mmCIF file of C-alpha atoms in Angstrom:
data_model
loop_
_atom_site.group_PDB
_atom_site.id
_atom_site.type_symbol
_atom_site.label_atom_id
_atom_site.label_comp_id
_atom_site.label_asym_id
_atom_site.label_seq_id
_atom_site.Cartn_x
_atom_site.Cartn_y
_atom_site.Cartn_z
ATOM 1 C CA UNK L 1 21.386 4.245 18.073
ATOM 2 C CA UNK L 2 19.628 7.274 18.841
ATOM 3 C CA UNK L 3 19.465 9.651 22.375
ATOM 4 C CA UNK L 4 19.120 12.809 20.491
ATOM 5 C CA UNK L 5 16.070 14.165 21.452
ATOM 6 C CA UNK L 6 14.602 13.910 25.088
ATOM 7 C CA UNK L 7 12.298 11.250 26.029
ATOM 8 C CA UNK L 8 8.419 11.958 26.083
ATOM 9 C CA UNK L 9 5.625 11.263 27.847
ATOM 10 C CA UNK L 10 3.073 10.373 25.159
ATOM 11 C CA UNK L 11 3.546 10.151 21.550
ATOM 12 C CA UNK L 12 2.643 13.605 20.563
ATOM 13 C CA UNK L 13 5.083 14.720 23.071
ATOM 14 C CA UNK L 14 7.476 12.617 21.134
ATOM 15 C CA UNK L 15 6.580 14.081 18.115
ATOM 16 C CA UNK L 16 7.342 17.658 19.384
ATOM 17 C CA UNK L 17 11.110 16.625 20.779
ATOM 18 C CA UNK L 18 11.560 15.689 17.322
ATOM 19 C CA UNK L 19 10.908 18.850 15.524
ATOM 20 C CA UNK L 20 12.175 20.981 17.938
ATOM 21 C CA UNK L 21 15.168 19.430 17.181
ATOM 22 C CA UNK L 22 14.823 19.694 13.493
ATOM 23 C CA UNK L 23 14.331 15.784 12.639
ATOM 24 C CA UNK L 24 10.934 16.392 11.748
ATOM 25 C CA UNK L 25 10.953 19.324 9.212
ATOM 26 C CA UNK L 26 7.673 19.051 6.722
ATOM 27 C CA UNK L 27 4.409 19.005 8.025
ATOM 28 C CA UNK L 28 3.467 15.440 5.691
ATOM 29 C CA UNK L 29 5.884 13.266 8.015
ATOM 30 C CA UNK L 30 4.897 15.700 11.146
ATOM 31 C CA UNK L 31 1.026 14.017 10.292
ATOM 32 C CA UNK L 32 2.480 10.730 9.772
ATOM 33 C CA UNK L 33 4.247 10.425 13.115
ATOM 34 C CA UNK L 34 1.330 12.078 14.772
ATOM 35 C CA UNK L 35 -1.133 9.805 13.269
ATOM 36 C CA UNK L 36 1.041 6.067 14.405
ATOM 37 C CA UNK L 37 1.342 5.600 17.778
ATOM 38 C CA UNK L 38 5.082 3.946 18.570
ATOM 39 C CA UNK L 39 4.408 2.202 21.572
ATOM 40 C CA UNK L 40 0.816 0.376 19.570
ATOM 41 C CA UNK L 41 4.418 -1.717 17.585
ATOM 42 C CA UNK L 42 6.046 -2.438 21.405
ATOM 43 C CA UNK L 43 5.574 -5.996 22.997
ATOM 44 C CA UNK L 44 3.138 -4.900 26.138
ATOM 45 C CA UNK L 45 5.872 -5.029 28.772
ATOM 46 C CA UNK L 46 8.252 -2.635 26.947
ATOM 47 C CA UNK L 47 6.126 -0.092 25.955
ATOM 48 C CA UNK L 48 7.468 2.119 28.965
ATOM 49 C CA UNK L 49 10.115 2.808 26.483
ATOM 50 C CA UNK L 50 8.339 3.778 23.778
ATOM 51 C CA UNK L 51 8.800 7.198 23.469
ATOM 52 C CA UNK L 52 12.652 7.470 24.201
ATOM 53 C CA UNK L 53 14.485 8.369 21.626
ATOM 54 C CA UNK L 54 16.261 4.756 21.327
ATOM 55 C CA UNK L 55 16.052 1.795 18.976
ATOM 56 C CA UNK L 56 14.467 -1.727 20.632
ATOM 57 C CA UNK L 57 15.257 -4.910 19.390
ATOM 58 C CA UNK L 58 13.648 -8.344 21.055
ATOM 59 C CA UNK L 59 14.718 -11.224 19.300
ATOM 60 C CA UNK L 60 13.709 -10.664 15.999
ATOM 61 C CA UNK L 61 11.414 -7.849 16.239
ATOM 62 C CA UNK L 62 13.452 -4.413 15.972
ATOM 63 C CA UNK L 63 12.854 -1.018 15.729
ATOM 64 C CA UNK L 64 14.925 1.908 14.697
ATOM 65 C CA UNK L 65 15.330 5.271 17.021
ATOM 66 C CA UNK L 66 12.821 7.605 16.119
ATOM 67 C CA UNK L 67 15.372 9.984 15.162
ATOM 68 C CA UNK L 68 16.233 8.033 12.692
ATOM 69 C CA UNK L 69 12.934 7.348 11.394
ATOM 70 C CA UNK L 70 12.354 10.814 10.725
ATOM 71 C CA UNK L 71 15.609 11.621 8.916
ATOM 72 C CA UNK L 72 14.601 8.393 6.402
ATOM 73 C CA UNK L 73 10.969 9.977 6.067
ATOM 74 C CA UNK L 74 12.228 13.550 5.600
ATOM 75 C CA UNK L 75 15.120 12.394 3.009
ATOM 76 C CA UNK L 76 12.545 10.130 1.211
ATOM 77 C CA UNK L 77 10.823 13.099 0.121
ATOM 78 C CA UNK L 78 7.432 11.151 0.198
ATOM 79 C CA UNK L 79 4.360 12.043 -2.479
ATOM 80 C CA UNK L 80 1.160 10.409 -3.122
ATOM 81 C CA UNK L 81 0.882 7.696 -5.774
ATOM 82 C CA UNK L 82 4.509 6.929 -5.742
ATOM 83 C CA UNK L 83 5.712 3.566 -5.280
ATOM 84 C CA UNK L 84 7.901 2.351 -2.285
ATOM 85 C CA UNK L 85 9.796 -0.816 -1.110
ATOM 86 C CA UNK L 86 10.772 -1.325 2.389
ATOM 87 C CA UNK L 87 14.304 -3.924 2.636
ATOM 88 C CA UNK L 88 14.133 -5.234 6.301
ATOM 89 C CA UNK L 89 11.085 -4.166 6.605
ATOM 90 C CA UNK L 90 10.789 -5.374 10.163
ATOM 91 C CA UNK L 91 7.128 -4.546 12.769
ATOM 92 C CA UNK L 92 5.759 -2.619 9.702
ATOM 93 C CA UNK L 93 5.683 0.810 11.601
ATOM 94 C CA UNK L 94 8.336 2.556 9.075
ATOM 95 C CA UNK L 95 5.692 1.404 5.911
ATOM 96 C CA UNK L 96 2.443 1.996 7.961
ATOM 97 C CA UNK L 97 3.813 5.728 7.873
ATOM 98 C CA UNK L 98 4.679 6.408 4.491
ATOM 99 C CA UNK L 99 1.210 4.733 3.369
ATOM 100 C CA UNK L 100 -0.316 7.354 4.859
ATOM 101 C CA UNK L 101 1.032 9.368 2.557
ATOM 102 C CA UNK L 102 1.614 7.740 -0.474
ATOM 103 C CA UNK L 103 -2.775 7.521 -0.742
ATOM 104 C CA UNK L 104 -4.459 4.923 -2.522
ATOM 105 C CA UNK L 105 -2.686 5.109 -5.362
ATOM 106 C CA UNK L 106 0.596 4.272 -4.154
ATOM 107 C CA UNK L 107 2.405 1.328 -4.064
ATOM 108 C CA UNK L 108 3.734 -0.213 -0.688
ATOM 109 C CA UNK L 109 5.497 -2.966 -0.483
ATOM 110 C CA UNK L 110 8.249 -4.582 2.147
ATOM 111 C CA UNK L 111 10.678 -7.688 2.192
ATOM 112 C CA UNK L 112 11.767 -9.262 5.711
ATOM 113 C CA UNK L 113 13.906 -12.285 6.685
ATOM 114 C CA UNK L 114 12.059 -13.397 8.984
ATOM 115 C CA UNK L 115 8.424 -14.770 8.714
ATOM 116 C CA UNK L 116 8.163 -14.290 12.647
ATOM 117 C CA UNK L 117 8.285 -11.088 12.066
ATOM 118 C CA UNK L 118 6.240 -10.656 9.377
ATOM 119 C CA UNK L 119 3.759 -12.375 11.538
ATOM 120 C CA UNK L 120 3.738 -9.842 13.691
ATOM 121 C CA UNK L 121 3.679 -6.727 11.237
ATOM 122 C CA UNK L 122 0.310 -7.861 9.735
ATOM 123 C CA UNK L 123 -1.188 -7.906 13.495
ATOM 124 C CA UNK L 124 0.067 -4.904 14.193
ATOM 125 C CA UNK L 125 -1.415 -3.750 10.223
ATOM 126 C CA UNK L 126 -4.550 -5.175 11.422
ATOM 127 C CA UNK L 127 -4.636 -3.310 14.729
ATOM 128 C CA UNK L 128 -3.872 0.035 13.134
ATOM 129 C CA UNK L 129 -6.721 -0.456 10.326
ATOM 130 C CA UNK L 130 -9.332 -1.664 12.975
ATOM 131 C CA UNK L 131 -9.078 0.183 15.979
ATOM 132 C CA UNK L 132 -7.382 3.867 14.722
ATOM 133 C CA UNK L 133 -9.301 6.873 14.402
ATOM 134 C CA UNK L 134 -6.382 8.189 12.797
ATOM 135 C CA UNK L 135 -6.786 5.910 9.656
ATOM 136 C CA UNK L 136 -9.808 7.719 8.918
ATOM 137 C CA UNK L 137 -8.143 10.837 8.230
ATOM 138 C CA UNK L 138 -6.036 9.462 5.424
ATOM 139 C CA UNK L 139 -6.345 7.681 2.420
ATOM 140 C CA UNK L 140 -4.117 4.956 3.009
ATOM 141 C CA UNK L 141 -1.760 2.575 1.133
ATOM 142 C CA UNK L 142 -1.477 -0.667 2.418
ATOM 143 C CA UNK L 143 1.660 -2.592 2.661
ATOM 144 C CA UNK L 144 2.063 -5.666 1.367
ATOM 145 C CA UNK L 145 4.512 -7.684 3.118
ATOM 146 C CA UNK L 146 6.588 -10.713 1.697
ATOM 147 C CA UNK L 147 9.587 -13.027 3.335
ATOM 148 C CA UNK L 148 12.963 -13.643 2.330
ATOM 149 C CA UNK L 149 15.861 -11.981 1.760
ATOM 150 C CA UNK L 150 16.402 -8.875 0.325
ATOM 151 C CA UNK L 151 19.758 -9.503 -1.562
ATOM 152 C CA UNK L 152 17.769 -12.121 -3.597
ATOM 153 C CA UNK L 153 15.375 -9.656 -5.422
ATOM 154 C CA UNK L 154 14.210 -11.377 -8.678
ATOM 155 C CA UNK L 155 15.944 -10.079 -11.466
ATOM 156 C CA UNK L 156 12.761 -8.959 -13.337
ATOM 157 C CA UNK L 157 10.702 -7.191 -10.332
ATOM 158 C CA UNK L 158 9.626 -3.558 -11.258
ATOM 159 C CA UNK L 159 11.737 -0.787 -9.909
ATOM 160 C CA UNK L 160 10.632 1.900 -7.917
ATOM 161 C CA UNK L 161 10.156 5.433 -6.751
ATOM 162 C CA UNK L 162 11.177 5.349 -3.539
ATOM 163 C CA UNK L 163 13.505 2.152 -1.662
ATOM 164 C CA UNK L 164 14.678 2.130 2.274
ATOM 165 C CA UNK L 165 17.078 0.007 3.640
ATOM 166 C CA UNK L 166 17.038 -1.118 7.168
ATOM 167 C CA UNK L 167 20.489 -2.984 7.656
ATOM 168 C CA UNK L 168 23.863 -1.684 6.876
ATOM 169 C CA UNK L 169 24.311 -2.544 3.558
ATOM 170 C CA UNK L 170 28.329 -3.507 2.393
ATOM 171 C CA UNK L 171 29.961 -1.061 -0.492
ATOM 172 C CA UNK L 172 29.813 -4.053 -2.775
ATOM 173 C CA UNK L 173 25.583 -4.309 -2.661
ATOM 174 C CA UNK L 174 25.902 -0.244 -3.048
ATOM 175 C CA UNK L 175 25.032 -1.035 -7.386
ATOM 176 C CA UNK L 176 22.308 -3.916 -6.191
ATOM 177 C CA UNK L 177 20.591 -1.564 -4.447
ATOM 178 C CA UNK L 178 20.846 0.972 -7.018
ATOM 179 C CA UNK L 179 19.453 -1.331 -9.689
ATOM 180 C CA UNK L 180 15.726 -1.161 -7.929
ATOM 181 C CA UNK L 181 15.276 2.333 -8.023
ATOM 182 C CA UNK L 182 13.805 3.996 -11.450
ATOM 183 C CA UNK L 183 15.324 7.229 -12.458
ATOM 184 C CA UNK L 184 14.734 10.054 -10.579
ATOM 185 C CA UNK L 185 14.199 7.870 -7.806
ATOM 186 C CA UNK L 186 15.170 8.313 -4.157
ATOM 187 C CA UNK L 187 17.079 5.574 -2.549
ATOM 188 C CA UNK L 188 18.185 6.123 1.417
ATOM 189 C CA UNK L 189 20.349 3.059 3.157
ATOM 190 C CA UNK L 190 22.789 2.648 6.019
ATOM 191 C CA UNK L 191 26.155 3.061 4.098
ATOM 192 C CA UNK L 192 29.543 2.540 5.731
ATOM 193 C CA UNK L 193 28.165 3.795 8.526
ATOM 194 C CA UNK L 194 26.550 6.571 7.339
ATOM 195 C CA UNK L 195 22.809 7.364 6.576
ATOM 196 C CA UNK L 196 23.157 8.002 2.492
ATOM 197 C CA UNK L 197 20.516 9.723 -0.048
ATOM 198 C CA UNK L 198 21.363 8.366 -3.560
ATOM 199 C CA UNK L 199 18.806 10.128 -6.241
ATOM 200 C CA UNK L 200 18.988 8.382 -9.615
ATOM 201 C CA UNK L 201 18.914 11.786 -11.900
ATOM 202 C CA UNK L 202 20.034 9.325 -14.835
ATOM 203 C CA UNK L 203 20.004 5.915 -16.273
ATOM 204 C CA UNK L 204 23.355 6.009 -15.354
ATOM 205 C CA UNK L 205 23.451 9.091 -13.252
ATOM 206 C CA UNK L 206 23.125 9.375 -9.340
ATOM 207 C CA UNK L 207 23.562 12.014 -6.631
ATOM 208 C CA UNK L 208 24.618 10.962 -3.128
ATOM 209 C CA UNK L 209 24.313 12.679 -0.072
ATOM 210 C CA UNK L 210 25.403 11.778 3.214
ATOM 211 C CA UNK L 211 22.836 12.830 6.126
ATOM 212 C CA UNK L 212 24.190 11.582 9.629
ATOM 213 C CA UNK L 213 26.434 8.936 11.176
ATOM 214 C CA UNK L 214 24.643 6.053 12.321
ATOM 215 C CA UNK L 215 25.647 2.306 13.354
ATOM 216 C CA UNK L 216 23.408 -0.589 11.561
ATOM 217 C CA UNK L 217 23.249 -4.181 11.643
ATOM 218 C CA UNK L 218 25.039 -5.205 8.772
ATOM 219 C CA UNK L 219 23.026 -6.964 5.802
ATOM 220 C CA UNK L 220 22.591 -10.815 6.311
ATOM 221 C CA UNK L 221 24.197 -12.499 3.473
ATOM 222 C CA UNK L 222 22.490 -15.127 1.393
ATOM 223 C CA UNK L 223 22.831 -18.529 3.210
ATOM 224 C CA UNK L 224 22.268 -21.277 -0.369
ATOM 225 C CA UNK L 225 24.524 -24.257 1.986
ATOM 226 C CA UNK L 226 21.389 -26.255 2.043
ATOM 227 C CA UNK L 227 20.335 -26.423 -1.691
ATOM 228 C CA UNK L 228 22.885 -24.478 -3.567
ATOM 229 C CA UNK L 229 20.639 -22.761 -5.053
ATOM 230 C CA UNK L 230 19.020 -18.533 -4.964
ATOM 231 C CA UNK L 231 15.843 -18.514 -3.179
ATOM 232 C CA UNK L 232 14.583 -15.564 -5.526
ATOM 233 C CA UNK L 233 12.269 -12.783 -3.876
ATOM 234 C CA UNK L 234 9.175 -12.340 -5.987
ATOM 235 C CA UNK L 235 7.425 -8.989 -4.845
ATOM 236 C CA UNK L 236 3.746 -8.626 -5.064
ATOM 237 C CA UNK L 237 2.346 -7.597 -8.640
ATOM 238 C CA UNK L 238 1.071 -4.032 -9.545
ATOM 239 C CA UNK L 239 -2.533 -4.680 -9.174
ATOM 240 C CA UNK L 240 -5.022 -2.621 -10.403
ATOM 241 C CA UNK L 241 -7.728 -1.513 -8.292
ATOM 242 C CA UNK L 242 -11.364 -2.999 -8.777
ATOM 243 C CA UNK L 243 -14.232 -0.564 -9.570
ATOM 244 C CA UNK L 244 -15.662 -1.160 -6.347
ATOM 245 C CA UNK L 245 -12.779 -0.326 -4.322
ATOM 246 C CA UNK L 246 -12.459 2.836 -6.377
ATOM 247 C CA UNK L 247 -16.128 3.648 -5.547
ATOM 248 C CA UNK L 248 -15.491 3.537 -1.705
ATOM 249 C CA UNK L 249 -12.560 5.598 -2.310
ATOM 250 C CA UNK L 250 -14.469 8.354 -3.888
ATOM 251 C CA UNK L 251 -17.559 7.846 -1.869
ATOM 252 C CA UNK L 252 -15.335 8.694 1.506
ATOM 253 C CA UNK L 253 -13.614 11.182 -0.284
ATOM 254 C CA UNK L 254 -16.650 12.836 -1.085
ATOM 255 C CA UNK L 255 -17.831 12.464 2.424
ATOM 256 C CA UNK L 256 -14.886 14.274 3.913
ATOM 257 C CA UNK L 257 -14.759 17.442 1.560
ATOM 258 C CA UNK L 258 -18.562 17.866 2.721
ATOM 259 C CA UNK L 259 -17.629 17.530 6.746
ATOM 260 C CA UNK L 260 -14.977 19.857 5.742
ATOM 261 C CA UNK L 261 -16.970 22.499 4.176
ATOM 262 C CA UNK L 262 -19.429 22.107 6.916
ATOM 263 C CA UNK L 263 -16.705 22.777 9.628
ATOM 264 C CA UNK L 264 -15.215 25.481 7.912
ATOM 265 C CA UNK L 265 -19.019 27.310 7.605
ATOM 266 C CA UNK L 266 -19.300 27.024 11.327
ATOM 267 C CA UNK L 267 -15.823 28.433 12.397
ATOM 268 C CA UNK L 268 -16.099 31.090 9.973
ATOM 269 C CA UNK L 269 -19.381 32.760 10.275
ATOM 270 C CA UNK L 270 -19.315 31.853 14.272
ATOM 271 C CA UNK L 271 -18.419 34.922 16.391
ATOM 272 C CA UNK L 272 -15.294 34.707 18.877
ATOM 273 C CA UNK L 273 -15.370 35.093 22.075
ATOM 274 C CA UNK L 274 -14.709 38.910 22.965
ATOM 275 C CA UNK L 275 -11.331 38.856 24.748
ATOM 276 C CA UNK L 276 -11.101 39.344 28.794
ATOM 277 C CA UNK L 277 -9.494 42.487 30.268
ATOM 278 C CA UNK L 278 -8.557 42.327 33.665
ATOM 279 C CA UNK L 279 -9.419 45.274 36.144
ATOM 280 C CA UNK L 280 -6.256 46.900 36.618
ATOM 281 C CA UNK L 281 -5.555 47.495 40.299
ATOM 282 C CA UNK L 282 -3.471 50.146 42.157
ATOM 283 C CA UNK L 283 -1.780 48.994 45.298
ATOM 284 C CA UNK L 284 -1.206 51.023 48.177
ATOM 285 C CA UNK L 285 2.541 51.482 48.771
ATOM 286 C CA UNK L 286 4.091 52.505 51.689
ATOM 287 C CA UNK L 287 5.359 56.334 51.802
ATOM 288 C CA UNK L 288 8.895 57.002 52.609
ATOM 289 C CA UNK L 289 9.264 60.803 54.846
ATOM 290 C CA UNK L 290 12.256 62.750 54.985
ATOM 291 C CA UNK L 291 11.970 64.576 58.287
ATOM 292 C CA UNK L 292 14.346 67.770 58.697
ATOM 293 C CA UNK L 293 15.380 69.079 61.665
ATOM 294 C CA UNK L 294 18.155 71.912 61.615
ATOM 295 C CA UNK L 295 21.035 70.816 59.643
ATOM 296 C CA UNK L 296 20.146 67.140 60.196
ATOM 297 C CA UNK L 297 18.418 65.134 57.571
ATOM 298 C CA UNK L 298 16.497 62.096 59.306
ATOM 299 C CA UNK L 299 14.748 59.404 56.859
ATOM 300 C CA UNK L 300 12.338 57.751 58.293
ATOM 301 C CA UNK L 301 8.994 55.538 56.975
ATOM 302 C CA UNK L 302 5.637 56.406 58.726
ATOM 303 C CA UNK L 303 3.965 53.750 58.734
ATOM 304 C CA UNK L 304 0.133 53.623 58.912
ATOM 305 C CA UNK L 305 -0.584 50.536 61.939
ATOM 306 C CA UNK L 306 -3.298 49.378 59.147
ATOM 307 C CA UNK L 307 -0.820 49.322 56.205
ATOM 308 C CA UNK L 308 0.621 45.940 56.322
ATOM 309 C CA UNK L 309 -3.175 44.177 56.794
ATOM 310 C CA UNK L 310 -4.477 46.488 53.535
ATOM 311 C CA UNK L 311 -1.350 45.151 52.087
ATOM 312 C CA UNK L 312 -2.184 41.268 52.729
ATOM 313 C CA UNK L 313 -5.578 42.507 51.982
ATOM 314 C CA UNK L 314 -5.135 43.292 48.483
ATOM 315 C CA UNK L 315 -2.733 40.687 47.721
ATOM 316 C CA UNK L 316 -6.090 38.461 49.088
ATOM 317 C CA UNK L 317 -7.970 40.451 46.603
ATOM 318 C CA UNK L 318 -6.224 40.200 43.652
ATOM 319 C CA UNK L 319 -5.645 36.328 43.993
ATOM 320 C CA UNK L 320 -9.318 36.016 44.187
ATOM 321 C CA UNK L 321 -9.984 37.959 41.396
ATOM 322 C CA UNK L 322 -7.776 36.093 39.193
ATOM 323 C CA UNK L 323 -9.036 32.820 40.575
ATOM 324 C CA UNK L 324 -12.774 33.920 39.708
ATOM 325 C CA UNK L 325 -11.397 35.284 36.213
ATOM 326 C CA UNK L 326 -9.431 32.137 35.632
ATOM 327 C CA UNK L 327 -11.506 29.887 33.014
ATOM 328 C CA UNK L 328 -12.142 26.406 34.393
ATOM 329 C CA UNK L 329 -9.980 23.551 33.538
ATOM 330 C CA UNK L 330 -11.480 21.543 31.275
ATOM 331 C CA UNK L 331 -10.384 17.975 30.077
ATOM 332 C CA UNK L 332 -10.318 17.316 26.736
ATOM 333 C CA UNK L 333 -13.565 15.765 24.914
ATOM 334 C CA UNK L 334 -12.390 12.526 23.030
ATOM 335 C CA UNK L 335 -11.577 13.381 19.365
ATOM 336 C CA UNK L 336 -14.655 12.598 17.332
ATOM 337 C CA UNK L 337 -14.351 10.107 14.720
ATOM 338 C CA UNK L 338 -16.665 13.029 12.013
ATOM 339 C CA UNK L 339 -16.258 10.595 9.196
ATOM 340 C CA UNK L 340 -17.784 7.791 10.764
ATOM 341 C CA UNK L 341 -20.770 9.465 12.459
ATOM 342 C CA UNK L 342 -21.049 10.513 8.810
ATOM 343 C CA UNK L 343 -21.129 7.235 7.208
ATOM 344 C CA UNK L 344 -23.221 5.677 9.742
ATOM 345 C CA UNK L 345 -26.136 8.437 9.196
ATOM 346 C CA UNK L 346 -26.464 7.870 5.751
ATOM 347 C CA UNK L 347 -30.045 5.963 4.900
ATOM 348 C CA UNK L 348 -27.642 2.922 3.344
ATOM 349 C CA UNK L 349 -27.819 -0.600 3.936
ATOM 350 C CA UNK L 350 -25.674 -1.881 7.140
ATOM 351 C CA UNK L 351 -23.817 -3.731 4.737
ATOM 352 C CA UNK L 352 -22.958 -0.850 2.593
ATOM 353 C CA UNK L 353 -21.579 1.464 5.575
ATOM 354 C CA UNK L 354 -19.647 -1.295 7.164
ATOM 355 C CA UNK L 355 -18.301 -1.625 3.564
ATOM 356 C CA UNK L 356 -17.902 2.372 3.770
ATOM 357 C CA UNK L 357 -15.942 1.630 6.664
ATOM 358 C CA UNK L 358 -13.783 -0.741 6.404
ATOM 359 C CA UNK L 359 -15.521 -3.123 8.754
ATOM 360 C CA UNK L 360 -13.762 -1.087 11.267
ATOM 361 C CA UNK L 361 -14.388 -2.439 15.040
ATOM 362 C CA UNK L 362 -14.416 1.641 16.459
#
């Protein structure tokens, strides 16, 4: 599934395919995408593929088209501190997202069949939180990640704000899935082969919208030939944040308000650069005579012998010019990490800033 957008060449590039073509319409998932690179949840030798606009699957590992991806985001109507469950959860790039914008005080959790995979969302968790500049920039939510199967909820789990559902799911799970979100909730699933919004407006109340066509996996049913019995999913607890996390929220809050204040002094009392006019040059054009003689009217062009070198001349000219008035190019200098140059200037303990920081390896 997927194809709708053309391919790019780096993940930004990606990014812009995708709003141009209207997936990506609010600038919180536009910051999201941006800030995850797709091909960092591709096995090393398919990463060429990264940024087409097509869903991979190897073995167990799968991941939807980006298209897709940013039609769930956009219909999930994402805020911070709300809560979220993932169903098929999968690499972990879909809930890596949405943390970003859910903040610390969200909840994120996700529930996968298989423990392979789950395996290999926490690496990939691991490599985002340890290596990304981009996690600096956010507050994020962490996932939490937990195996089984996602038709075996417990019964007595909390419900939640927000619920995504990776797999096709059957018309008669449509009320199961229902059941987990809270009321005025947003719940977006595969449904008979469409991609469906249901918002929960009442405890008995919903409003379903259909958003595109797409073709899922269905649902794996519950396999209980081995014991009989429900394996019952029990997703992680609400916990409440110690006071020490909550300082090293604050503290890096605080930290980035000042580097912004800072910037924003520089850029705004700094003077711009005063634009560039070019010289504007006349060419010499070639004169057309009318020559009469009697009743006769001859046209003919005298031509100077010196004309067509001035001519080459200036053209000469000009492209110099413009090559001399044409500002260097430049590459890039690498994005600076301003938070942790921050942090790491501080007169703290080593300790403390790696604290600060997350233990981050970058």
């Amino acid at each position: 599934m997927g194809g709708a957008v053309s391919a790019g060449e780096d993940n930004d590039e990606l990014i812009d395919n995708l709003k141009e073509a209207q997936y990506i319409r609010t600038e919180l998932v536009e910051q999201a995408f941006r800030a995850i690179d797709r091909a960092d949840y591709y096995l090393e030798e398919f990463k060429d593929n990264a940024y087409k606009d097509l869903a991979w699957k190897h073995g167990n590992i799968h991941l939807s088209a980006p298209c897709i991806y940013s039609e769930v985001m956009e219909a999930l109507d994402l805020q911070p501190g709300l809560s979220f469950l993932n169903l098929g959860s999968g690499t972990g790039y879909l809930s890596s997202m949405v943390g970003l914008i859910l903040g610390p005080f969200g909840v994120n959790h996700g529930v996968e069949l298989h423990s392979d995979v789950i395996e290999y969302a926490k690496q990939k968790l691991d490599f985002f939180i340890k290596t990304s500049d981009s996690f600096d920039k956010f507050e994020f939510c962490e996932p939490s990640f937990v195996t089984g199967n996602c038709l075996e909820i417990s019964p007595d789990c909390t419900q939640y704000d927000r619920v995504y559902c990776g797999a096709g799911v059957q018309k008669e799970h449509e009320d199961y899935m229902k059941s987990l979100l809270k009321v005025g909730g947003i719940l977006v699933m595969p449904l008979e082969e469409k991609l469906t919004k249901i918002t929960r407006t009442g405890p008995s109340a919903w409003e379903t919208k259909k958003i595109l066509a797409v073709s899922f996996a269905p649902l794996i049913q519950p396999n209980h030939a081995d014991s009989g019995k429900s394996r019952l999913v029990h997703l992680p607890p609400v916990a409440v944040r110690s006071l020490q996390d909550l300082a090293r929220i604050a503290i890096r809050g605080t930290i980035k308000k000042i580097i912004h204040q800072e910037t924003m002094s520089k850029t705004g009392n700094g003077l711009k650069n005063p634009p560039r006019f070019k010289r504007r040059r006349v060419r010499r054009r070639h004169m057309e005579t009318i020559v009469f003689l009697d009743k006769e009217v001859l046209a003919s062009r005298i031509s100077n012998p010196s004309d067509d070198n001035n001519n080459s001349e200036d053209i000469e000219d000009e492209r110099r010019e413009e090559e001399e008035t044409k500002p260097p190019e430049l590459k890039p200098d690498p994005p600076v990490n301003f938070l942790r140059e921050k942090v790491l200037s501080l007169p703290l303990p080593d300790p403390l800033k790696y604290y600060l920081l997350y233990y981050r390896e970058k």
